[in-house]
Coordinates of C-alpha atoms and ligand atoms in Angstrom, one line a residue:
M1 CA -4.3 44.9 -108.1
T2 CA -5.8 43.3 -105.1
S3 CA -3.7 43.0 -102.0
I4 CA -4.6 40.7 -99.0
L5 CA -2.8 40.6 -95.8
G6 CA -3.2 37.5 -93.6
I7 CA -2.5 37.5 -90.0
S8 CA -2.3 34.6 -87.4
A9 CA -1.7 35.8 -83.7
F10 CA -2.6 35.4 -80.1
Y11 CA -2.4 31.6 -80.0
H12 CA 1.0 29.9 -80.9
D13 CA 3.0 31.2 -83.7
S14 CA 2.2 34.6 -84.8
A15 CA 2.8 35.3 -88.5
A16 CA 2.0 37.6 -91.4
A17 CA 1.5 36.7 -95.1
L18 CA 1.0 38.9 -98.2
V19 CA -0.9 37.8 -101.3
I20 CA -1.3 39.9 -104.3
D21 CA -3.7 39.0 -107.1
G22 CA -3.5 35.4 -105.8
K23 CA 0.4 35.2 -105.8
I24 CA 2.2 34.7 -102.5
I25 CA 4.5 37.6 -102.1
A26 CA 5.9 37.2 -98.6
A27 CA 5.4 35.5 -95.4
A28 CA 7.2 35.4 -91.9
Q29 CA 6.8 34.4 -88.4
E30 CA 7.1 37.0 -85.7
E31 CA 9.4 35.0 -83.6
R32 CA 12.2 35.5 -86.1
F33 CA 12.2 39.3 -85.6
S34 CA 11.3 39.4 -81.9
R35 CA 13.8 36.7 -81.2
K36 CA 11.1 35.1 -78.8
K37 CA 10.5 31.5 -79.8
H38 CA 6.8 30.8 -80.8
D39 CA 6.0 34.5 -80.2
S40 CA 2.3 34.7 -80.1
S41 CA 1.8 38.4 -79.8
Y42 CA 0.6 40.8 -82.5
P43 CA 3.0 40.2 -85.3
Y44 CA 4.1 43.8 -85.8
N45 CA 7.5 43.1 -87.3
A46 CA 6.3 40.4 -89.6
V47 CA 3.6 42.7 -90.9
Q48 CA 6.1 45.5 -91.4
Y49 CA 8.3 43.1 -93.3
V50 CA 5.6 41.7 -95.7
L51 CA 4.5 45.2 -96.4
S52 CA 8.0 46.3 -97.2
E53 CA 8.4 43.5 -99.6
A54 CA 5.7 45.0 -101.8
K55 CA 6.5 48.6 -100.9
L56 CA 2.9 49.1 -99.6
K57 CA 1.5 51.0 -96.8
L58 CA -1.1 49.3 -94.6
S59 CA -3.8 51.8 -95.9
Q60 CA -3.1 50.6 -99.3
I61 CA -3.9 47.0 -98.5
N62 CA -7.3 46.0 -99.9
H63 CA -8.2 43.1 -97.4
I64 CA -7.0 42.0 -93.9
V65 CA -7.9 38.5 -92.9
F66 CA -7.3 37.0 -89.4
F67 CA -6.8 33.2 -89.4
E68 CA -9.6 32.2 -87.0
K69 CA -12.9 33.3 -85.5
P70 CA -12.5 34.6 -82.0
F71 CA -16.2 34.4 -81.1
L72 CA -16.6 30.7 -82.0
K73 CA -13.4 30.0 -80.0
F74 CA -14.8 31.9 -77.0
E75 CA -18.0 29.9 -77.3
R76 CA -16.0 26.7 -77.2
L77 CA -14.0 27.7 -74.2
L78 CA -17.2 28.8 -72.3
E79 CA -19.2 25.7 -73.2
T80 CA -16.2 23.5 -72.1
Y81 CA -15.9 25.3 -68.8
L82 CA -19.7 24.9 -68.3
A83 CA -19.6 21.3 -69.2
F84 CA -16.9 20.5 -66.7
A85 CA -17.9 23.0 -63.9
P86 CA -16.9 23.5 -61.2
S87 CA -13.6 21.6 -61.9
G88 CA -12.7 23.9 -64.8
F89 CA -13.1 27.0 -62.7
K90 CA -9.4 27.4 -62.0
S91 CA -8.4 27.7 -65.6
F92 CA -11.5 29.5 -66.5
S93 CA -10.8 32.3 -64.0
L94 CA -7.3 32.6 -65.2
S95 CA -7.9 32.7 -68.9
M96 CA -11.2 34.8 -69.0
P97 CA -9.8 38.2 -68.3
I98 CA -7.4 37.8 -71.1
W99 CA -10.0 36.7 -73.4
L100 CA -12.4 39.5 -72.5
R101 CA -9.8 42.0 -72.7
E102 CA -7.9 40.9 -75.8
K103 CA -9.6 38.3 -77.8
L104 CA -13.3 38.6 -77.8
F105 CA -13.1 42.2 -78.8
Q106 CA -10.4 41.3 -81.4
K107 CA -11.6 43.3 -84.2
K108 CA -11.2 46.5 -82.4
Y109 CA -7.9 45.2 -80.8
L110 CA -6.6 44.2 -84.2
F111 CA -7.6 47.6 -85.7
D112 CA -5.8 49.4 -83.0
N113 CA -2.6 47.3 -83.6
L114 CA -2.9 47.7 -87.4
K115 CA -3.1 51.5 -87.0
E116 CA 0.3 51.4 -85.5
H117 CA 1.7 50.7 -89.0
D118 CA -0.1 53.6 -90.7
D119 CA -2.0 56.5 -89.3
H120 CA -4.0 56.7 -92.5
F121 CA -5.5 53.2 -92.0
N122 CA -9.0 53.9 -90.9
D123 CA -11.3 51.3 -92.5
I124 CA -12.1 48.7 -89.7
D125 CA -14.4 46.9 -92.2
K126 CA -11.3 45.7 -94.2
I127 CA -10.8 43.2 -91.3
N128 CA -12.2 39.7 -91.9
F129 CA -12.1 36.5 -90.1
S130 CA -11.5 33.0 -91.5
E131 CA -12.1 29.7 -89.7
H132 CA -9.1 28.0 -88.1
H133 CA -9.2 24.8 -89.9
Y134 CA -10.5 26.4 -93.1
S135 CA -7.2 28.4 -93.0
H136 CA -5.2 25.4 -92.6
A137 CA -6.9 23.6 -95.4
A138 CA -6.6 26.6 -97.7
S139 CA -2.8 26.8 -96.9
A140 CA -2.4 23.1 -97.8
F141 CA -4.6 23.0 -101.0
Y142 CA -4.3 26.4 -102.8
P143 CA -0.4 26.4 -103.1
S144 CA -0.3 22.6 -104.0
P145 CA 0.1 21.5 -107.5
F146 CA -3.2 19.6 -107.7
E147 CA -6.3 20.5 -109.4
E148 CA -8.2 18.1 -107.2
A149 CA -7.2 16.7 -103.7
I150 CA -8.4 15.5 -100.5
I151 CA -7.3 17.8 -97.7
L152 CA -6.6 16.6 -94.2
T153 CA -5.9 18.9 -91.4
L154 CA -4.9 17.7 -88.0
D155 CA -3.9 19.8 -84.9
G156 CA -4.5 20.4 -81.4
V157 CA -7.6 22.7 -81.6
G158 CA -9.0 25.8 -83.4
E159 CA -12.4 27.0 -82.6
W160 CA -14.0 23.5 -82.3
A161 CA -12.5 21.3 -84.9
T162 CA -9.4 19.3 -84.3
T163 CA -9.5 17.1 -87.4
T164 CA -11.0 17.9 -90.8
V165 CA -11.4 16.2 -94.1
S166 CA -12.2 18.5 -97.2
I167 CA -12.3 18.1 -100.8
G168 CA -10.5 20.7 -102.9
K169 CA -11.4 21.2 -106.5
K170 CA -10.1 24.1 -108.5
N171 CA -10.7 27.1 -106.5
E172 CA -13.2 25.5 -104.0
I173 CA -12.7 23.8 -100.7
K174 CA -15.6 22.0 -99.1
I175 CA -15.2 20.6 -95.5
I176 CA -16.9 17.3 -95.5
K177 CA -16.0 15.7 -92.1
E178 CA -14.8 16.9 -88.7
I179 CA -13.8 15.7 -85.3
N180 CA -14.4 18.2 -82.6
F181 CA -12.7 19.2 -79.3
P182 CA -12.0 17.7 -76.8
H183 CA -11.3 14.7 -79.0
S184 CA -7.9 15.7 -80.6
L185 CA -4.9 13.9 -82.0
G186 CA -2.8 17.0 -81.5
L187 CA -3.8 17.3 -77.8
I188 CA -3.3 13.7 -77.0
Y189 CA 0.2 13.8 -78.6
S190 CA 0.8 16.9 -76.5
A191 CA -0.4 15.2 -73.4
F192 CA 2.3 12.5 -73.9
T193 CA 4.8 15.3 -74.7
Y194 CA 3.9 16.7 -71.3
Y195 CA 3.9 13.3 -69.6
T196 CA 7.6 12.6 -70.9
G197 CA 8.8 15.9 -69.5
F198 CA 8.9 18.1 -72.6
K199 CA 7.3 21.4 -73.3
V200 CA 3.8 21.3 -75.0
N201 CA 3.6 23.0 -78.4
S202 CA 7.2 22.7 -79.0
G203 CA 8.6 19.4 -77.5
E204 CA 6.3 17.2 -79.7
Y205 CA 9.3 17.0 -82.1
K206 CA 11.4 15.5 -79.5
V207 CA 8.8 12.8 -78.7
M208 CA 8.9 11.8 -82.4
G209 CA 12.7 11.9 -82.3
L210 CA 12.7 9.7 -79.2
A211 CA 10.3 7.2 -80.5
P212 CA 12.8 5.0 -82.5
Y213 CA 14.8 4.3 -79.4
G214 CA 11.8 2.6 -77.8
E215 CA 9.4 -0.3 -78.4
P216 CA 5.6 0.5 -78.6
K217 CA 4.9 -1.5 -75.5
Y218 CA 2.1 0.8 -74.2
K219 CA 0.3 1.0 -77.5
D220 CA -2.5 -1.4 -76.4
I221 CA -3.0 0.3 -73.1
I222 CA -3.3 3.6 -74.8
V223 CA -5.8 2.3 -77.5
N224 CA -7.8 0.2 -74.9
N225 CA -8.0 2.9 -72.2
L226 CA -7.6 6.4 -73.4
M227 CA -9.5 6.2 -76.6
D228 CA -12.0 4.4 -78.9
I229 CA -10.7 4.3 -82.5
K230 CA -13.2 3.4 -85.2
D231 CA -12.3 1.6 -88.4
D232 CA -12.4 4.9 -90.5
G233 CA -9.8 6.4 -88.1
S234 CA -12.3 8.7 -86.3
F235 CA -11.7 8.6 -82.4
R236 CA -13.1 9.8 -79.1
L237 CA -10.9 10.2 -76.0
D238 CA -11.8 9.2 -72.5
M239 CA -11.6 12.6 -70.9
S240 CA -11.3 11.2 -67.4
Y241 CA -7.5 10.7 -68.0
F242 CA -6.9 14.1 -69.2
N243 CA -6.9 17.6 -67.7
Y244 CA -6.6 19.9 -70.7
A245 CA -10.3 20.7 -71.0
T246 CA -10.5 22.1 -67.5
G247 CA -7.2 22.3 -65.6
L248 CA -3.8 23.8 -66.2
T249 CA -1.9 20.6 -67.0
M250 CA -2.4 18.1 -69.8
T251 CA -2.8 14.8 -67.9
N252 CA -3.9 13.8 -64.4
K253 CA -3.1 11.2 -61.6
K254 CA -5.3 8.5 -63.3
F255 CA -3.2 9.0 -66.4
S256 CA 0.0 8.5 -64.4
N257 CA -1.4 5.6 -62.6
L258 CA -2.3 3.8 -65.9
F259 CA 1.3 3.8 -67.1
G260 CA 2.8 3.4 -63.5
Q261 CA 5.2 6.4 -63.4
P262 CA 4.6 10.1 -62.6
V263 CA 5.1 13.0 -65.0
R264 CA 8.7 13.3 -65.8
D265 CA 10.4 16.3 -64.2
P266 CA 13.2 17.3 -66.8
N267 CA 15.3 19.0 -64.2
K268 CA 15.4 15.9 -62.0
N269 CA 14.6 12.8 -63.9
P270 CA 16.8 11.8 -67.0
L271 CA 15.1 10.1 -69.9
T272 CA 15.0 6.3 -69.4
Q273 CA 13.9 3.3 -71.5
F274 CA 10.3 3.8 -70.2
H275 CA 10.1 7.3 -71.7
M276 CA 11.4 5.9 -75.1
D277 CA 8.8 3.1 -75.0
I278 CA 6.1 5.7 -74.2
A279 CA 7.2 7.8 -77.2
A280 CA 7.3 4.8 -79.4
S281 CA 3.8 4.0 -78.3
I282 CA 2.1 7.3 -78.8
Q283 CA 3.9 7.7 -82.1
A284 CA 2.6 4.2 -83.2
V285 CA -1.0 5.2 -82.2
T286 CA -0.7 8.5 -84.1
E287 CA 0.5 6.6 -87.1
E288 CA -2.3 4.1 -87.0
I289 CA -4.9 6.9 -86.7
V290 CA -3.4 8.9 -89.5
L291 CA -3.3 5.8 -91.7
K292 CA -6.8 4.7 -90.9
I293 CA -8.3 8.1 -91.8
S294 CA -6.1 8.3 -94.9
Q295 CA -7.2 4.7 -96.0
S296 CA -10.8 5.4 -95.4
I297 CA -10.9 8.8 -97.3
A298 CA -9.0 7.6 -100.0
S299 CA -11.3 4.6 -100.7
E300 CA -14.5 6.8 -100.1
Y301 CA -13.5 9.6 -102.5
K302 CA -11.3 7.8 -105.0
I303 CA -9.0 10.9 -105.3
K304 CA -5.3 10.3 -105.6
N305 CA -3.8 13.4 -104.3
L306 CA -3.6 14.3 -100.5
C307 CA -2.9 17.7 -99.1
L308 CA -1.9 18.0 -95.3
A309 CA -1.8 20.8 -92.9
G310 CA -2.1 21.5 -89.1
G311 CA 0.5 20.9 -86.4
V312 CA 0.1 17.0 -86.7
A313 CA 1.1 17.3 -90.3
L314 CA 4.6 18.1 -89.1
N315 CA 4.8 14.6 -87.8
C316 CA 7.0 13.5 -90.8
V317 CA 7.2 9.8 -89.8
A318 CA 3.4 9.5 -90.0
N319 CA 3.5 11.3 -93.4
G320 CA 6.2 9.0 -94.6
K321 CA 4.0 6.0 -93.8
I322 CA 1.1 7.4 -95.9
L323 CA 3.5 7.4 -98.8
K324 CA 5.1 4.0 -98.0
N325 CA 1.6 2.4 -97.8
K326 CA 0.6 3.9 -101.2
I327 CA -2.5 5.2 -100.0
F328 CA -2.3 8.2 -102.3
D329 CA -0.1 8.8 -105.4
N330 CA 0.9 12.2 -104.4
I331 CA 1.2 14.2 -101.1
W332 CA 1.7 17.8 -100.7
I333 CA 2.3 19.3 -97.2
Q334 CA 2.1 22.9 -96.4
P335 CA 5.7 23.7 -94.9
A336 CA 4.2 26.1 -92.4
A337 CA 1.8 23.4 -91.4
G338 CA 1.3 25.0 -87.9
D339 CA -0.6 28.1 -87.0
A340 CA 1.8 30.4 -88.6
G341 CA 0.7 28.9 -92.0
G342 CA -2.8 29.9 -91.1
S343 CA -2.0 33.5 -92.0
L344 CA -1.2 32.4 -95.5
G345 CA -4.2 30.1 -95.8
A346 CA -6.6 32.9 -94.5
A347 CA -5.4 35.2 -97.2
L348 CA -5.6 32.7 -99.9
A349 CA -9.0 31.6 -98.8
Y350 CA -10.2 35.1 -99.1
W351 CA -8.9 35.5 -102.6
H352 CA -10.5 32.3 -103.9
K353 CA -13.6 31.9 -101.7
E354 CA -14.8 35.4 -100.9
L355 CA -13.6 37.2 -104.0
G356 CA -14.4 34.0 -106.2
Q357 CA -11.1 34.2 -108.1
P358 CA -9.8 31.2 -110.1
R359 CA -6.6 29.3 -109.2
D360 CA -3.4 29.3 -111.4
I361 CA -2.0 25.8 -110.7
F362 CA 1.8 25.4 -111.0
K363 CA 4.4 23.3 -109.4
D364 CA 5.5 25.4 -106.5
Q365 CA 3.5 28.4 -105.4
M366 CA 5.3 28.5 -102.1
K367 CA 8.6 29.1 -104.0
G368 CA 10.4 26.6 -101.9
S369 CA 9.1 28.4 -98.8
Y370 CA 11.8 31.1 -99.3
L371 CA 9.3 33.8 -98.5
G372 CA 11.1 35.8 -95.8
P373 CA 13.7 38.6 -95.7
S374 CA 16.9 38.6 -97.6
F375 CA 19.9 40.9 -97.8
N376 CA 22.0 42.2 -100.7
E377 CA 25.8 42.2 -100.7
E378 CA 25.9 46.0 -99.7
E379 CA 23.7 45.4 -96.7
V380 CA 25.6 42.3 -95.7
E381 CA 29.0 44.1 -95.9
K382 CA 27.7 47.1 -94.0
E383 CA 26.5 45.0 -91.2
L384 CA 29.5 42.9 -91.0
K385 CA 31.6 46.0 -90.6
L386 CA 29.2 47.3 -87.9
L387 CA 29.7 44.0 -86.1
K388 CA 33.5 44.3 -86.3
A389 CA 33.6 40.8 -88.1
N390 CA 36.7 39.8 -90.1
Y391 CA 35.4 38.6 -93.4
K392 CA 36.6 37.6 -96.9
K393 CA 34.6 38.3 -100.0
V394 CA 34.7 35.8 -102.8
N395 CA 32.8 35.2 -106.0
S396 CA 30.0 32.6 -106.3
E397 CA 32.0 29.9 -107.9
N398 CA 34.8 30.2 -105.5
L399 CA 32.5 30.2 -102.5
I400 CA 31.0 26.9 -103.6
E401 CA 34.4 25.4 -104.1
I402 CA 35.8 26.7 -100.8
I403 CA 32.8 25.6 -98.7
A404 CA 32.5 22.1 -100.2
N405 CA 36.2 21.5 -99.3
E406 CA 35.8 22.8 -95.8
L407 CA 32.7 20.6 -95.4
N408 CA 34.9 17.6 -96.5
K409 CA 37.3 18.6 -93.7
E410 CA 34.5 18.1 -91.2
K411 CA 34.0 21.8 -90.6
T412 CA 30.6 23.0 -89.3
I413 CA 29.2 26.0 -91.2
G414 CA 26.6 28.5 -90.7
W415 CA 24.9 28.8 -94.1
F416 CA 23.0 32.3 -94.6
Q417 CA 21.8 32.6 -98.1
G418 CA 18.9 34.3 -99.8
K419 CA 15.4 34.6 -98.4
M420 CA 14.5 33.1 -94.9
E421 CA 12.2 30.1 -94.8
F422 CA 8.6 30.3 -93.8
G423 CA 7.7 27.5 -91.4
P424 CA 9.7 25.7 -88.8
R425 CA 12.2 23.9 -91.0
A426 CA 15.5 25.4 -92.2
L427 CA 15.8 24.5 -95.9
G428 CA 19.2 25.9 -96.9
G429 CA 18.4 29.6 -96.3
R430 CA 19.2 29.8 -92.7
S431 CA 20.9 26.4 -92.0
I432 CA 23.8 24.8 -90.2
I433 CA 25.4 22.4 -92.6
A434 CA 28.0 19.7 -92.2
D435 CA 29.4 16.3 -93.5
P436 CA 26.9 13.4 -92.9
R437 CA 29.6 10.8 -93.3
S438 CA 31.4 12.0 -90.2
E439 CA 31.0 9.7 -87.2
K440 CA 31.5 12.3 -84.7
M441 CA 29.1 14.9 -86.3
Q442 CA 25.9 14.1 -84.7
K443 CA 27.3 14.3 -81.1
E444 CA 29.5 17.3 -81.9
L445 CA 26.7 19.4 -83.5
N446 CA 24.2 18.5 -80.7
L447 CA 26.5 19.2 -77.8
K448 CA 28.8 22.0 -79.0
V449 CA 26.8 23.9 -81.5
K450 CA 23.1 23.4 -80.7
F451 CA 23.7 22.8 -77.0
R452 CA 20.9 20.2 -76.9
E453 CA 20.2 16.5 -76.2
S454 CA 22.6 14.2 -77.9
F455 CA 20.0 11.8 -79.2
R456 CA 18.3 14.4 -81.3
P457 CA 18.8 13.3 -84.9
F458 CA 19.8 15.6 -87.9
A459 CA 18.2 15.7 -91.3
P460 CA 19.8 15.2 -94.7
S461 CA 19.5 17.6 -97.6
I462 CA 20.0 15.6 -100.8
L463 CA 20.1 16.5 -104.5
I464 CA 16.6 15.6 -105.9
E465 CA 18.4 13.8 -108.8
D466 CA 20.0 11.4 -106.3
V467 CA 17.2 10.8 -103.8
S468 CA 16.0 7.5 -105.0
N469 CA 19.5 6.1 -105.2
W470 CA 20.1 6.8 -101.5
F471 CA 16.7 6.4 -99.9
D472 CA 13.4 4.4 -100.4
L473 CA 11.8 7.6 -101.8
K474 CA 10.5 8.4 -105.2
N475 CA 8.7 11.6 -104.4
E476 CA 9.9 15.0 -103.9
S477 CA 10.3 16.1 -100.3
P478 CA 11.3 19.9 -100.6
Y479 CA 10.0 20.8 -97.2
M480 CA 11.7 18.0 -95.1
L481 CA 8.3 16.7 -94.0
L482 CA 8.7 13.0 -95.1
V483 CA 10.7 10.3 -93.5
A484 CA 12.1 7.5 -95.7
D485 CA 14.5 4.7 -95.0
L486 CA 18.1 4.6 -96.2
K487 CA 18.6 2.1 -99.0
K488 CA 19.4 -1.4 -97.8
E489 CA 22.8 -1.5 -99.5
L490 CA 23.9 1.7 -97.5
Q491 CA 22.9 0.3 -94.1
I492 CA 25.4 -1.1 -91.9
Q493 CA 24.3 -3.6 -89.4
M494 CA 25.0 -3.1 -85.7
S495 CA 24.2 -5.5 -82.9
K496 CA 20.8 -5.6 -81.3
E497 CA 22.3 -4.6 -78.0
D498 CA 23.7 -1.4 -79.5
Q499 CA 20.5 -0.6 -81.0
T500 CA 18.5 -0.7 -77.8
L501 CA 21.1 0.9 -75.6
F502 CA 20.6 4.5 -75.3
G503 CA 23.4 7.0 -74.3
I504 CA 25.7 9.6 -75.5
D505 CA 28.6 7.3 -76.2
K506 CA 26.4 4.7 -77.9
L507 CA 25.4 7.3 -80.5
N508 CA 28.9 7.2 -81.8
I509 CA 28.6 3.8 -83.2
K510 CA 28.8 3.7 -87.1
R511 CA 25.3 2.8 -88.2
S512 CA 25.2 3.8 -91.8
S513 CA 27.3 5.3 -94.4
I514 CA 25.9 8.7 -93.5
P515 CA 25.5 8.3 -89.7
A516 CA 24.9 12.0 -88.8
V517 CA 21.6 11.9 -90.6
T518 CA 20.2 8.4 -90.1
H519 CA 18.3 7.2 -87.1
V520 CA 18.9 3.9 -85.3
D521 CA 16.2 2.4 -87.4
Y522 CA 18.0 3.7 -90.7
S523 CA 15.2 6.3 -91.3
A524 CA 16.0 9.8 -92.1
R525 CA 13.8 13.1 -92.5
V526 CA 14.7 13.9 -96.1
Q527 CA 14.9 17.3 -97.8
T528 CA 15.2 17.1 -101.5
V529 CA 17.0 20.1 -103.0
H530 CA 15.9 21.5 -106.4
K531 CA 17.9 23.9 -108.6
E532 CA 14.8 25.8 -109.5
T533 CA 14.1 26.9 -106.0
N534 CA 17.6 27.1 -104.5
P535 CA 20.3 27.1 -107.1
R536 CA 23.1 28.0 -104.7
Y537 CA 22.4 25.1 -102.3
H538 CA 21.9 22.8 -105.1
N539 CA 25.4 23.8 -106.5
L540 CA 27.0 23.3 -103.2
L541 CA 25.6 19.8 -103.0
K542 CA 26.8 19.0 -106.5
K543 CA 30.2 20.2 -105.7
F544 CA 30.4 18.2 -102.5
K545 CA 29.2 15.1 -104.5
E546 CA 31.9 15.8 -107.0
I547 CA 34.6 15.9 -104.3
T548 CA 33.4 13.1 -102.1
G549 CA 30.8 10.9 -104.1
C550 CA 28.1 11.8 -101.4
P551 CA 25.3 14.0 -102.6
V552 CA 24.1 14.5 -99.0
L553 CA 24.7 17.2 -96.4
V554 CA 23.6 17.5 -92.7
N555 CA 21.0 20.4 -92.7
T556 CA 19.9 21.6 -89.2
S557 CA 18.3 25.0 -88.5
F558 CA 20.7 27.9 -87.8
N559 CA 20.1 28.5 -84.0
V560 CA 20.7 26.9 -80.6
R561 CA 18.4 25.2 -78.4
G562 CA 15.5 27.5 -77.5
E563 CA 16.5 30.2 -80.0
P564 CA 14.3 31.2 -83.0
I565 CA 16.1 30.5 -86.3
V566 CA 18.4 33.4 -87.2
C567 CA 16.8 36.0 -89.4
S568 CA 19.4 38.8 -89.8
I569 CA 23.1 39.0 -90.3
K570 CA 23.5 40.1 -86.7
D571 CA 21.6 37.1 -85.5
A572 CA 23.7 34.8 -87.6
F573 CA 26.9 36.5 -86.4
N574 CA 25.8 36.3 -82.7
C575 CA 25.0 32.6 -83.1
F576 CA 28.3 31.9 -84.8
M577 CA 30.3 33.6 -82.2
G578 CA 28.2 32.0 -79.3
T579 CA 28.8 28.4 -80.5
N580 CA 31.5 26.1 -81.8
L581 CA 30.6 26.7 -85.5
D582 CA 33.8 26.9 -87.5
I583 CA 32.7 29.1 -90.4
L584 CA 29.9 31.5 -91.2
V585 CA 28.9 32.2 -94.8
C586 CA 26.6 35.1 -95.5
E587 CA 26.0 35.6 -99.3
N588 CA 29.4 35.8 -100.9
F589 CA 31.3 36.6 -97.5
I590 CA 33.2 34.0 -95.6
L591 CA 34.0 34.3 -91.9
Y592 CA 36.4 32.0 -90.2
K593 CA 36.1 31.6 -86.4
N594 CA 40.0 31.6 -86.1
D595 CA 40.0 35.0 -87.6
Q596 CA 37.5 36.7 -85.4
D597 CA 38.5 39.0 -82.4
D598 CA 38.2 36.8 -79.2
S599 CA 36.6 39.6 -77.3
L600 CA 33.4 39.2 -79.6
K601 CA 32.9 35.7 -78.5
K602 CA 29.6 35.2 -76.5
N603 CA 28.6 32.8 -73.9
Y604 CA 25.5 31.6 -75.8
Q605 CA 24.8 28.4 -74.0
M606 CA 22.5 30.0 -71.4
E607 CA 21.1 32.7 -73.5
F608 CA 17.8 31.1 -74.4
D609 CA 15.3 29.2 -72.4
P610 CA 15.3 25.6 -73.5
D611 CA 12.3 24.7 -75.6
Ligands
FE2_701 FE1 -4.0 24.9 -85.9

């Protein structure tokens, strides 16, 4: 038996993954345990968890692989600072002490942290390093169902690369093209995230959500001034508009002057049509580049399968366009596409590349991405008693019947079942679910449950068997990473005026037969639900369809604004009691809000920093 522990840490999303004899055993992000969103510290809890799944001690692990190479990254930082000296000195002097203390000497630093798990761990040579984009590429290709594929990785930056194209064949991955820092699609998207007043590294999703409310009026300005895009999709940025290589912000005065408005201060300036148009413009540019790169590699290599990873691969609108344009026959996207997934990629890369092991190819090596902790009935009941919760225990069949009926009554439900998902999306393991046909649901969930901006759209879960009857989508989308349009016959027209007006009240207009999960342009970020990977959620959808004729549910992550998705029963109960959720279901236990002791209610609204 060969066990490999993959770790990603000290950058964005720390995580740990365990691979045994090439099989993915467990994977989780540190933020879920530490309750600190995007926690980038050493993932002590995540490592403890993956070890416990296999009942292994750290000293029994054969290989430990870190997801990137600290020295190469250090070299990139150093060279960047030198190239832009002296203007880069400020960020240089701020970041160097941390680098020297923690990152450059990472092997020893990692070793010391690893020893905390197990005193008997004493072999520093078990620690290995993968390359950042190689880890992303491995996370996208090895678990995919393809024997051969083109692998595209797109993110902010790793060591040097920001975009790579590789060919994966059997157990081999060869990087054939790359675009290097500072030319980065991830970073330019982040620059616009910053400019529109959202937080870099987490607000990118909001920019994408805002884009359909705007017109891409500034697309030409971006393409003509900020960058030079070649026919094959490769690009260079004009760095005189950006500050990220040298300063502490993403964009500079010249950038603001180009668009005519200063950086939005989220505390003072509300979102206006201008910001929606800016969002629409950078989204359009991103789509153009992703499409151009896809088209050029598809025709150059004549391979019909595409694998995607890296933070930009979470841009499900761009992913949906690759499908819609029929550039590839099949697409597989790593659900933990960001840096958390690098832990898994690093471990898989070691197994196949360093140890030369062949690949077993089957449909879903990621197991639906249900790779995190779960709790048995005994554990759930013990915890609920400790929390002083009032609950009812039912059998599985009754549970499905009861919850489907409550959903039909427009009740909002915390759905805590089985293993926690790996990656940023909740897929029916740690989800908040509701009736998508309800006209008030989007506003109510956003404002009273999630405590976030009312424009934020929700995503639909749909039975895989029904997906092509409801959406223009023939492919599976188990990881909620593809956007597709609602079928024409289900669309309900609204006036042009309504479409362009933006405001809380205007979101109440009926815009489709499932208004809570369709955007103003009738698109939706679809999750297909499969009985093989999540039979219980599949059953619930089936029952809901039986009662209502609708095989769709609203599925949003089980958390509030700024909070990591719930991991434990206690997290779920806290979130339930701190919000206006009506019902909490943990395995076969049902909790009604009205039955709970009022003194257990929490003011949860200000509990977390907005993300
Ligand atoms: Fe990355």
